PDB file of C-alpha atoms in Angstrom:
ATOM      1  CA  MET A  77    -134.633-222.139  58.540  1.00 42.00           C
ATOM      2  CA  LYS A  78    -136.582-224.263  60.967  1.00 46.00           C
ATOM      3  CA  THR A  79    -139.564-222.860  62.817  1.00 47.00           C
ATOM      4  CA  SER A  80    -141.062-224.366  65.941  1.00 43.00           C
ATOM      5  CA  ASN A  81    -144.696-224.918  64.953  1.00 46.00           C
ATOM      6  CA  GLU A  82    -144.878-226.587  61.562  1.00 50.00           C
ATOM      7  CA  ARG A  83    -144.450-230.078  60.119  1.00 55.00           C
ATOM      8  CA  ARG A  84    -141.525-230.238  57.722  1.00 68.00           C
ATOM      9  CA  ALA A  85    -140.229-232.765  55.236  1.00 79.00           C
ATOM     10  CA  ALA A  86    -138.128-235.504  56.814  1.00 92.00           C
ATOM     11  CA  THR A  87    -134.419-234.925  57.247  1.00 96.00           C
ATOM     12  CA  VAL A  88    -132.601-237.891  55.695  1.00 97.00           C
ATOM     13  CA  LEU A  89    -129.256-239.570  56.192  1.00 98.00           C
ATOM     14  CA  ARG A  90    -128.361-242.748  54.299  1.00 98.00           C
ATOM     15  CA  ALA A  91    -125.000-244.500  54.330  1.00 98.00           C
ATOM     16  CA  SER A  92    -123.594-247.853  53.258  1.00 98.00           C
ATOM     17  CA  PHE A  93    -120.351-249.626  54.134  1.00 98.00           C
ATOM     18  CA  ARG A  94    -118.278-252.146  52.172  1.00 98.00           C
ATOM     19  CA  TYR A  95    -115.424-254.467  53.038  1.00 97.00           C
ATOM     20  CA  THR A  96    -112.468-254.472  50.655  1.00 94.00           C
ATOM     21  CA  ASP A  97    -108.957-255.854  51.168  1.00 92.00           C
ATOM     22  CA  GLY A  98    -109.528-256.316  54.878  1.00 92.00           C
ATOM     23  CA  VAL A  99    -110.779-252.756  55.464  1.00 95.00           C
ATOM     24  CA  THR A 100    -114.252-251.280  56.033  1.00 97.00           C
ATOM     25  CA  THR A 101    -114.901-248.096  54.072  1.00 97.00           C
ATOM     26  CA  LEU A 102    -117.804-245.761  53.407  1.00 97.00           C
ATOM     27  CA  ALA A 103    -119.269-246.940  50.100  1.00 97.00           C
ATOM     28  CA  ASP A 104    -121.970-244.334  49.661  1.00 96.00           C
ATOM     29  CA  LYS A 105    -123.716-241.566  51.588  1.00 96.00           C
ATOM     30  CA  TYR A 106    -126.570-239.106  51.176  1.00 97.00           C
ATOM     31  CA  HIS A 107    -127.880-236.506  53.594  1.00 97.00           C
ATOM     32  CA  THR A 108    -130.127-233.475  53.830  1.00 96.00           C
ATOM     33  CA  SER A 109    -129.637-230.561  56.211  1.00 94.00           C
ATOM     34  CA  PRO A 110    -129.178-230.278  59.149  1.00 96.00           C
ATOM     35  CA  ILE A 111    -127.615-233.728  59.771  1.00 96.00           C
ATOM     36  CA  LYS A 112    -124.638-235.288  58.057  1.00 96.00           C
ATOM     37  CA  ILE A 113    -121.677-237.591  58.592  1.00 96.00           C
ATOM     38  CA  ALA A 114    -119.055-235.245  60.032  1.00 92.00           C
ATOM     39  CA  LYS A 115    -116.202-237.654  59.369  1.00 90.00           C
ATOM     40  CA  THR A 116    -115.146-241.282  59.157  1.00 94.00           C
ATOM     41  CA  PHE A 117    -111.842-242.634  60.417  1.00 93.00           C
ATOM     42  CA  PRO A 118    -110.068-245.965  61.049  1.00 92.00           C
ATOM     43  CA  LEU A 119    -110.749-247.161  64.583  1.00 88.00           C
ATOM     44  CA  LYS A 120    -109.359-250.420  65.993  1.00 80.00           C
ATOM     45  CA  GLU A 121    -109.751-252.458  62.777  1.00 86.00           C
ATOM     46  CA  GLN A 122    -113.140-250.933  62.071  1.00 94.00           C
ATOM     47  CA  LEU A 123    -114.600-247.745  60.654  1.00 97.00           C
ATOM     48  CA  GLY A 124    -115.519-244.957  63.048  1.00 96.00           C
ATOM     49  CA  VAL A 125    -118.441-242.750  62.013  1.00 97.00           C
ATOM     50  CA  ILE A 126    -119.475-239.459  63.656  1.00 96.00           C
ATOM     51  CA  ILE A 127    -122.897-237.898  62.990  1.00 96.00           C
ATOM     52  CA  MET A 128    -123.213-234.121  63.261  1.00 95.00           C
ATOM     53  CA  ASP A 129    -126.416-232.103  63.682  1.00 94.00           C
ATOM     54  CA  ALA A 130    -125.993-228.460  62.682  1.00 93.00           C
ATOM     55  CA  SER A 131    -129.314-227.449  64.297  1.00 93.00           C
ATOM     56  CA  PRO A 132    -129.918-226.652  68.000  1.00 93.00           C
ATOM     57  CA  GLY A 133    -131.743-229.965  68.304  1.00 94.00           C
ATOM     58  CA  LEU A 134    -135.099-231.481  67.414  1.00 96.00           C
ATOM     59  CA  LEU A 135    -137.853-228.877  67.154  1.00 94.00           C
ATOM     60  CA  GLU A 136    -141.567-229.487  66.835  1.00 94.00           C
ATOM     61  CA  GLY A 137    -142.364-231.218  63.557  1.00 94.00           C
ATOM     62  CA  ASP A 138    -138.841-232.466  62.936  1.00 96.00           C
ATOM     63  CA  CYS A 139    -138.496-236.021  61.663  1.00 97.00           C
ATOM     64  CA  TYR A 140    -135.063-237.543  61.129  1.00 97.00           C
ATOM     65  CA  GLU A 141    -134.788-240.691  59.025  1.00 98.00           C
ATOM     66  CA  LEU A 142    -131.463-242.530  59.152  1.00 98.00           C
ATOM     67  CA  GLU A 143    -130.683-245.692  57.206  1.00 98.00           C
ATOM     68  CA  TRP A 144    -127.469-247.705  57.587  1.00 98.00           C
ATOM     69  CA  LYS A 145    -126.486-250.563  55.269  1.00 98.00           C
ATOM     70  CA  ALA A 146    -123.534-252.601  56.487  1.00 98.00           C
ATOM     71  CA  GLY A 147    -122.225-254.919  53.788  1.00 98.00           C
ATOM     72  CA  SER A 148    -121.006-258.425  54.512  1.00 98.00           C
ATOM     73  CA  SER A 149    -118.009-258.602  56.903  1.00 98.00           C
ATOM     74  CA  THR A 150    -117.932-254.841  57.502  1.00 98.00           C
ATOM     75  CA  HIS A 151    -117.275-253.486  60.992  1.00 98.00           C
ATOM     76  CA  SER A 152    -118.413-249.978  61.934  1.00 98.00           C
ATOM     77  CA  CYS A 153    -118.822-247.929  65.093  1.00 97.00           C
ATOM     78  CA  ILE A 154    -121.373-245.097  64.856  1.00 97.00           C
ATOM     79  CA  THR A 155    -121.616-242.276  67.372  1.00 96.00           C
ATOM     80  CA  THR A 156    -122.895-238.701  67.591  1.00 95.00           C
ATOM     81  CA  GLN A 157    -121.090-235.446  68.161  1.00 92.00           C
ATOM     82  CA  SER A 158    -123.159-234.286  71.153  1.00 92.00           C
ATOM     83  CA  TYR A 159    -126.342-234.847  73.140  1.00 95.00           C
ATOM     84  CA  MET A 160    -129.575-235.114  71.151  1.00 96.00           C
ATOM     85  CA  LYS A 161    -131.589-232.157  72.502  1.00 96.00           C
ATOM     86  CA  VAL A 162    -135.371-232.397  72.106  1.00 97.00           C
ATOM     87  CA  HIS A 163    -137.112-229.019  72.361  1.00 96.00           C
ATOM     88  CA  PRO A 164    -140.686-228.212  73.481  1.00 95.00           C
ATOM     89  CA  SER A 165    -143.541-229.373  71.269  1.00 92.00           C
ATOM     90  CA  LEU A 166    -147.107-228.164  71.656  1.00 85.00           C
ATOM     91  CA  THR A 167    -148.813-230.630  69.299  1.00 86.00           C
ATOM     92  CA  ASN A 168    -146.914-232.740  66.768  1.00 86.00           C
ATOM     93  CA  GLY A 169    -143.720-233.594  68.601  1.00 94.00           C
ATOM     94  CA  SER A 170    -140.532-234.742  66.897  1.00 96.00           C
ATOM     95  CA  SER A 171    -139.189-238.138  65.907  1.00 97.00           C
ATOM     96  CA  ILE A 172    -136.258-240.218  64.741  1.00 97.00           C
ATOM     97  CA  ARG A 173    -136.711-243.323  62.594  1.00 98.00           C
ATOM     98  CA  GLN A 174    -133.557-245.374  62.220  1.00 98.00           C
ATOM     99  CA  THR A 175    -132.946-248.588  60.296  1.00 98.00           C
ATOM    100  CA  PHE A 176    -129.912-250.875  60.313  1.00 98.00           C
ATOM    101  CA  HIS A 177    -129.409-253.524  57.616  1.00 98.00           C
ATOM    102  CA  LEU A 178    -126.527-255.866  58.460  1.00 98.00           C
ATOM    103  CA  GLY A 179    -125.167-258.278  55.869  1.00 98.00           C
ATOM    104  CA  ASP A 180    -123.727-261.656  56.801  1.00 98.00           C
ATOM    105  CA  HIS A 181    -120.968-261.349  59.439  1.00 98.00           C
ATOM    106  CA  ALA A 182    -121.282-257.559  59.551  1.00 98.00           C
ATOM    107  CA  ILE A 183    -120.755-255.781  62.883  1.00 98.00           C
ATOM    108  CA  VAL A 184    -122.358-252.461  63.837  1.00 98.00           C
ATOM    109  CA  GLU A 185    -121.726-250.794  67.190  1.00 98.00           C
ATOM    110  CA  HIS A 186    -124.154-247.886  67.677  1.00 98.00           C
ATOM    111  CA  MET A 187    -123.065-245.726  70.613  1.00 96.00           C
ATOM    112  CA  PRO A 188    -124.798-242.318  70.444  1.00 96.00           C
ATOM    113  CA  GLU A 189    -124.568-239.565  73.046  1.00 96.00           C
ATOM    114  CA  PRO A 190    -127.547-239.291  75.471  1.00 97.00           C
ATOM    115  CA  VAL A 191    -130.991-237.902  74.634  1.00 98.00           C
ATOM    116  CA  MET A 192    -131.992-234.767  76.562  1.00 97.00           C
ATOM    117  CA  LEU A 193    -135.736-234.102  76.859  1.00 97.00           C
ATOM    118  CA  TYR A 194    -136.490-230.426  77.515  1.00 96.00           C
ATOM    119  CA  LYS A 195    -139.616-229.174  79.264  1.00 95.00           C
ATOM    120  CA  GLU A 196    -142.779-229.953  77.221  1.00 96.00           C
ATOM    121  CA  ALA A 197    -140.864-232.122  74.751  1.00 97.00           C
ATOM    122  CA  ARG A 198    -142.652-234.859  72.804  1.00 97.00           C
ATOM    123  CA  PHE A 199    -140.365-237.406  71.202  1.00 97.00           C
ATOM    124  CA  HIS A 200    -140.800-240.705  69.374  1.00 97.00           C
ATOM    125  CA  ASN A 201    -137.783-242.892  68.648  1.00 98.00           C
ATOM    126  CA  ASP A 202    -138.262-245.904  66.356  1.00 98.00           C
ATOM    127  CA  THR A 203    -135.421-248.335  65.526  1.00 98.00           C
ATOM    128  CA  ASN A 204    -135.510-251.388  63.246  1.00 98.00           C
ATOM    129  CA  VAL A 205    -132.592-253.809  62.916  1.00 98.00           C
ATOM    130  CA  TYR A 206    -132.228-256.525  60.252  1.00 98.00           C
ATOM    131  CA  LEU A 207    -129.530-259.109  60.946  1.00 98.00           C
ATOM    132  CA  GLY A 208    -127.812-261.372  58.449  1.00 98.00           C
ATOM    133  CA  GLN A 209    -126.191-264.648  59.427  1.00 98.00           C
ATOM    134  CA  GLY A 210    -123.292-264.107  61.827  1.00 98.00           C
ATOM    135  CA  ALA A 211    -124.034-260.361  62.073  1.00 98.00           C
ATOM    136  CA  VAL A 212    -123.584-258.477  65.363  1.00 98.00           C
ATOM    137  CA  TRP A 213    -125.516-255.356  66.420  1.00 98.00           C
ATOM    138  CA  MET A 214    -124.801-253.491  69.660  1.00 98.00           C
ATOM    139  CA  GLN A 215    -126.373-250.304  70.961  1.00 98.00           C
ATOM    140  CA  ALA A 216    -126.168-248.267  74.167  1.00 97.00           C
ATOM    141  CA  ASP A 217    -128.640-245.427  74.719  1.00 96.00           C
ATOM    142  CA  ILE A 218    -129.215-243.064  77.648  1.00 98.00           C
ATOM    143  CA  LEU A 219    -132.283-240.962  78.407  1.00 97.00           C
ATOM    144  CA  CYS A 220    -132.104-237.753  80.494  1.00 97.00           C
ATOM    145  CA  PRO A 221    -135.297-236.373  82.146  1.00 96.00           C
ATOM    146  CA  GLY A 222    -134.417-232.741  81.395  1.00 95.00           C
ATOM    147  CA  ARG A 223    -131.831-230.152  82.354  1.00 92.00           C
ATOM    148  CA  THR A 224    -131.592-231.182  85.995  1.00 87.00           C
ATOM    149  CA  LEU A 225    -129.245-228.333  86.971  1.00 85.00           C
ATOM    150  CA  ARG A 226    -132.101-226.001  85.977  1.00 87.00           C
ATOM    151  CA  LYS A 227    -134.542-228.047  88.095  1.00 87.00           C
ATOM    152  CA  GLU A 228    -136.111-229.313  84.846  1.00 91.00           C
ATOM    153  CA  ARG A 229    -136.883-232.872  85.885  1.00 92.00           C
ATOM    154  CA  PHE A 230    -139.635-234.979  84.305  1.00 95.00           C
ATOM    155  CA  GLN A 231    -141.296-231.928  82.809  1.00 96.00           C
ATOM    156  CA  TYR A 232    -141.356-233.361  79.285  1.00 96.00           C
ATOM    157  CA  THR A 233    -144.742-234.302  77.883  1.00 96.00           C
ATOM    158  CA  GLU A 234    -144.156-237.729  76.340  1.00 97.00           C
ATOM    159  CA  PHE A 235    -141.413-240.122  75.327  1.00 97.00           C
ATOM    160  CA  ARG A 236    -142.048-243.155  73.133  1.00 97.00           C
ATOM    161  CA  ASN A 237    -139.405-245.668  72.168  1.00 97.00           C
ATOM    162  CA  ALA A 238    -139.683-248.728  69.956  1.00 98.00           C
ATOM    163  CA  LEU A 239    -137.057-251.302  68.976  1.00 98.00           C
ATOM    164  CA  SER A 240    -137.640-254.226  66.597  1.00 98.00           C
ATOM    165  CA  VAL A 241    -134.922-256.736  65.710  1.00 98.00           C
ATOM    166  CA  TYR A 242    -135.237-259.194  62.817  1.00 98.00           C
ATOM    167  CA  TYR A 243    -133.092-262.198  62.006  1.00 98.00           C
ATOM    168  CA  GLY A 244    -133.588-262.670  58.315  1.00 90.00           C
ATOM    169  CA  HIS A 245    -137.313-262.033  57.985  1.00 89.00           C
ATOM    170  CA  GLU A 246    -138.199-263.277  61.468  1.00 96.00           C
ATOM    171  CA  LEU A 247    -138.972-260.840  64.273  1.00 98.00           C
ATOM    172  CA  ILE A 248    -136.879-262.005  67.238  1.00 98.00           C
ATOM    173  CA  TYR A 249    -137.245-259.043  69.605  1.00 98.00           C
ATOM    174  CA  ALA A 250    -139.722-256.197  70.092  1.00 98.00           C
ATOM    175  CA  GLN A 251    -139.620-253.584  72.840  1.00 97.00           C
ATOM    176  CA  ARG A 252    -142.093-250.759  73.349  1.00 97.00           C
ATOM    177  CA  GLN A 253    -141.842-247.990  75.938  1.00 95.00           C
ATOM    178  CA  ARG A 254    -144.054-244.973  76.633  1.00 96.00           C
ATOM    179  CA  ILE A 255    -143.380-242.476  79.404  1.00 96.00           C
ATOM    180  CA  VAL A 256    -145.882-239.735  80.257  1.00 96.00           C
ATOM    181  CA  PRO A 257    -144.539-238.168  83.462  1.00 95.00           C
ATOM    182  CA  GLU A 258    -147.665-236.128  84.226  1.00 93.00           C
ATOM    183  CA  SER A 259    -149.884-239.209  84.441  1.00 94.00           C
ATOM    184  CA  GLN A 260    -147.438-241.868  85.691  1.00 92.00           C
ATOM    185  CA  LYS A 261    -146.122-242.231  89.239  1.00 89.00           C
ATOM    186  CA  LEU A 262    -142.482-242.601  88.275  1.00 89.00           C
ATOM    187  CA  ALA A 263    -141.137-241.862  91.769  1.00 84.00           C
ATOM    188  CA  SER A 264    -143.165-244.629  93.397  1.00 84.00           C
ATOM    189  CA  PRO A 265    -141.434-247.615  95.046  1.00 82.00           C
ATOM    190  CA  GLY A 266    -141.214-250.396  92.498  1.00 80.00           C
ATOM    191  CA  SER A 267    -141.073-247.850  89.694  1.00 86.00           C
ATOM    192  CA  TRP A 268    -138.079-245.496  89.301  1.00 87.00           C
ATOM    193  CA  ASP A 269    -138.007-244.478  92.986  1.00 89.00           C
ATOM    194  CA  GLU A 270    -135.255-241.813  93.269  1.00 92.00           C
ATOM    195  CA  MET A 271    -133.720-242.658  89.889  1.00 95.00           C
ATOM    196  CA  THR A 272    -134.006-240.085  87.109  1.00 95.00           C
ATOM    197  CA  HIS A 273    -131.829-241.298  84.197  1.00 97.00           C
ATOM    198  CA  ILE A 274    -132.124-244.634  82.395  1.00 97.00           C
ATOM    199  CA  ALA A 275    -129.916-246.545  79.969  1.00 98.00           C
ATOM    200  CA  THR A 276    -130.137-249.683  77.872  1.00 98.00           C
ATOM    201  CA  PHE A 277    -127.432-251.828  76.300  1.00 98.00           C
ATOM    202  CA  CYS A 278    -128.525-254.253  73.556  1.00 98.00           C
ATOM    203  CA  LEU A 279    -126.547-257.059  71.955  1.00 98.00           C
ATOM    204  CA  PHE A 280    -128.066-259.180  69.192  1.00 98.00           C
ATOM    205  CA  THR A 281    -126.321-261.890  67.186  1.00 98.00           C
ATOM    206  CA  ASP A 282    -126.618-265.572  66.399  1.00 98.00           C
ATOM    207  CA  ARG A 283    -123.018-265.898  67.622  1.00 98.00           C
ATOM    208  CA  LEU A 284    -124.148-265.756  71.265  1.00 97.00           C
ATOM    209  CA  THR A 285    -123.400-268.938  73.208  1.00 97.00           C
ATOM    210  CA  PRO A 286    -124.364-269.887  76.790  1.00 96.00           C
ATOM    211  CA  SER A 287    -120.761-269.180  77.762  1.00 97.00           C
ATOM    212  CA  HIS A 288    -120.931-265.666  76.288  1.00 97.00           C
ATOM    213  CA  ILE A 289    -124.190-264.988  78.115  1.00 97.00           C
ATOM    214  CA  GLN A 290    -122.812-266.206  81.434  1.00 97.00           C
ATOM    215  CA  SER A 291    -119.687-264.062  81.022  1.00 98.00           C
ATOM    216  CA  MET A 292    -121.793-260.987  80.212  1.00 97.00           C
ATOM    217  CA  LYS A 293    -123.980-261.555  83.280  1.00 96.00           C
ATOM    218  CA  GLN A 294    -120.877-261.848  85.455  1.00 97.00           C
ATOM    219  CA  LEU A 295    -119.534-258.637  83.918  1.00 97.00           C
ATOM    220  CA  VAL A 296    -122.742-256.780  84.773  1.00 96.00           C
ATOM    221  CA  GLU A 297    -122.754-258.148  88.324  1.00 95.00           C
ATOM    222  CA  LYS A 298    -119.270-256.703  88.857  1.00 95.00           C
ATOM    223  CA  GLN A 299    -120.275-253.177  87.870  1.00 95.00           C
ATOM    224  CA  PRO A 300    -120.005-250.617  90.704  1.00 95.00           C
ATOM    225  CA  SER A 301    -123.215-249.805  92.577  1.00 95.00           C
ATOM    226  CA  MET A 302    -122.020-246.229  93.192  1.00 95.00           C
ATOM    227  CA  TYR A 303    -120.259-243.700  90.974  1.00 94.00           C
ATOM    228  CA  GLY A 304    -119.304-240.898  93.317  1.00 92.00           C
ATOM    229  CA  ALA A 305    -122.549-239.867  95.019  1.00 94.00           C
ATOM    230  CA  HIS A 306    -124.715-241.464  92.328  1.00 96.00           C
ATOM    231  CA  PRO A 307    -126.212-244.956  92.757  1.00 97.00           C
ATOM    232  CA  VAL A 308    -126.397-247.190  89.689  1.00 97.00           C
ATOM    233  CA  VAL A 309    -128.722-250.180  89.401  1.00 96.00           C
ATOM    234  CA  ILE A 310    -128.202-252.612  86.495  1.00 97.00           C
ATOM    235  CA  GLY A 311    -130.042-255.746  85.450  1.00 95.00           C
ATOM    236  CA  VAL A 312    -129.392-258.024  82.477  1.00 97.00           C
ATOM    237  CA  SER A 313    -131.638-260.520  80.722  1.00 96.00           C
ATOM    238  CA  GLU A 314    -131.255-262.998  77.893  1.00 97.00           C
ATOM    239  CA  THR A 315    -133.885-262.498  75.218  1.00 97.00           C
ATOM    240  CA  GLN A 316    -135.960-265.309  73.746  1.00 94.00           C
ATOM    241  CA  ARG A 317    -133.563-265.657  70.824  1.00 95.00           C
ATOM    242  CA  TYR A 318    -130.113-264.380  69.864  1.00 98.00           C
ATOM    243  CA  GLY A 319    -130.025-261.444  72.253  1.00 98.00           C
ATOM    244  CA  LEU A 320    -129.034-259.906  75.553  1.00 97.00           C
ATOM    245  CA  VAL A 321    -130.330-256.649  77.053  1.00 98.00           C
ATOM    246  CA  ALA A 322    -128.983-254.758  80.073  1.00 98.00           C
ATOM    247  CA  ALA A 323    -131.065-251.982  81.648  1.00 97.00           C
ATOM    248  CA  ALA A 324    -129.645-249.435  84.092  1.00 97.00           C
ATOM    249  CA  ALA A 325    -130.822-246.440  86.125  1.00 97.00           C
ATOM    250  CA  SER A 326    -129.073-243.676  88.030  1.00 97.00           C
ATOM    251  CA  THR A 327    -129.433-240.069  89.202  1.00 96.00           C
ATOM    252  CA  ALA A 328    -127.145-238.565  86.522  1.00 96.00           C
ATOM    253  CA  ALA A 329    -126.070-239.260  82.966  1.00 96.00           C
ATOM    254  CA  TRP A 330    -122.304-239.606  83.421  1.00 96.00           C
ATOM    255  CA  PRO A 331    -122.445-242.701  85.697  1.00 97.00           C
ATOM    256  CA  LEU A 332    -124.605-244.434  83.097  1.00 97.00           C
ATOM    257  CA  GLN A 333    -122.141-243.429  80.368  1.00 96.00           C
ATOM    258  CA  GLU A 334    -119.365-245.045  82.387  1.00 96.00           C
ATOM    259  CA  ALA A 335    -121.432-248.179  83.005  1.00 97.00           C
ATOM    260  CA  MET A 336    -122.517-248.516  79.365  1.00 97.00           C
ATOM    261  CA  ARG A 337    -118.929-248.004  78.189  1.00 96.00           C
ATOM    262  CA  SER A 338    -117.737-250.739  80.542  1.00 96.00           C
ATOM    263  CA  ILE A 339    -120.408-253.189  79.355  1.00 97.00           C
ATOM    264  CA  TRP A 340    -119.754-252.311  75.709  1.00 97.00           C
ATOM    265  CA  ASN A 341    -116.019-252.885  76.036  1.00 96.00           C
ATOM    266  CA  GLY A 342    -116.691-256.108  77.913  1.00 97.00           C
ATOM    267  CA  ALA A 343    -118.941-257.321  75.097  1.00 98.00           C
ATOM    268  CA  ARG A 344    -116.214-256.496  72.561  1.00 97.00           C
ATOM    269  CA  SER A 345    -113.758-258.599  74.550  1.00 97.00           C
ATOM    270  CA  ILE A 346    -116.073-261.523  75.330  1.00 98.00           C
ATOM    271  CA  LEU A 347    -117.768-261.867  71.958  1.00 98.00           C
ATOM    272  CA  LEU A 348    -115.390-260.294  69.447  1.00 97.00           C
ATOM    273  CA  HIS A 349    -112.048-260.791  71.235  1.00 96.00           C
ATOM    274  CA  LYS A 350    -111.231-257.147  70.567  1.00 95.00           C
ATOM    275  CA  GLU A 351    -109.718-254.412  72.711  1.00 93.00           C
ATOM    276  CA  PRO A 352    -111.797-251.502  74.057  1.00 92.00           C
ATOM    277  CA  VAL A 353    -112.509-248.584  71.775  1.00 88.00           C
ATOM    278  CA  ILE A 354    -111.141-245.359  73.220  1.00 79.00           C
ATOM    279  CA  LEU A 355    -113.205-242.327  72.231  1.00 73.00           C
ATOM    280  CA  LEU A 356    -112.450-238.822  73.442  1.00 59.00           C
ATOM    281  CA  TYR A 357    -115.254-237.182  75.403  1.00 53.00           C
ATOM    282  CA  SER A 358    -115.376-233.489  76.257  1.00 44.00           C
TER     283      SER A 358
END
């Protein structure tokens, strides 16, 4: 049983996918409690994968290590069963280290549920992506500043996020983010202003053409600026090589989920010529 004040051995999940007779299947998997693959299922000519966490969330000292190996020509969509809840940490904090290895022409769509940072949470998220020739990696992530209905807003201690993308052995993208609400003026004009929730959509592949990039920028420009009473601001940028990143902010999580879903489905249509994926959300 987990306790809240000690460093424990890393929790591990490893999985690999293979492509056989036109179908992507789970080739191998290994996990240690409390995370596991809840189920896999066919999903729009690809393999759907749901990750389940049997714990109440990340406690102090928790370290999750997830490794995904997508064989050549495989197509998988990975999501989580519920929000990732990060609990208070007095000293060590908690972390997730995730690695994606994509073989030639493999496609991985990583669409997890949002991260919820409780009061006094410390969390470090580190993601490394290795792309083969013709491979496609997409990810949408959303960060919540706390349980806002309980007036728990920006009371977490620290959030660190790192993303590194490699094409072959070459580093083509590196992003580093560190948020310390107590010492940063997040509500200042030119910073987050009245926004509280942030989201990022990433698309990396050597398949990107100027036409694809222009179409994606037009798609982002057409996104609504309001979802109900919640404003949404979105910007999109082409990376130095083989990539496109859209960043968004709002005053609640659900508008960002809608926006990320729209951009994701647009990317599937523009780049992959595939229909939207319909997932059921509670």
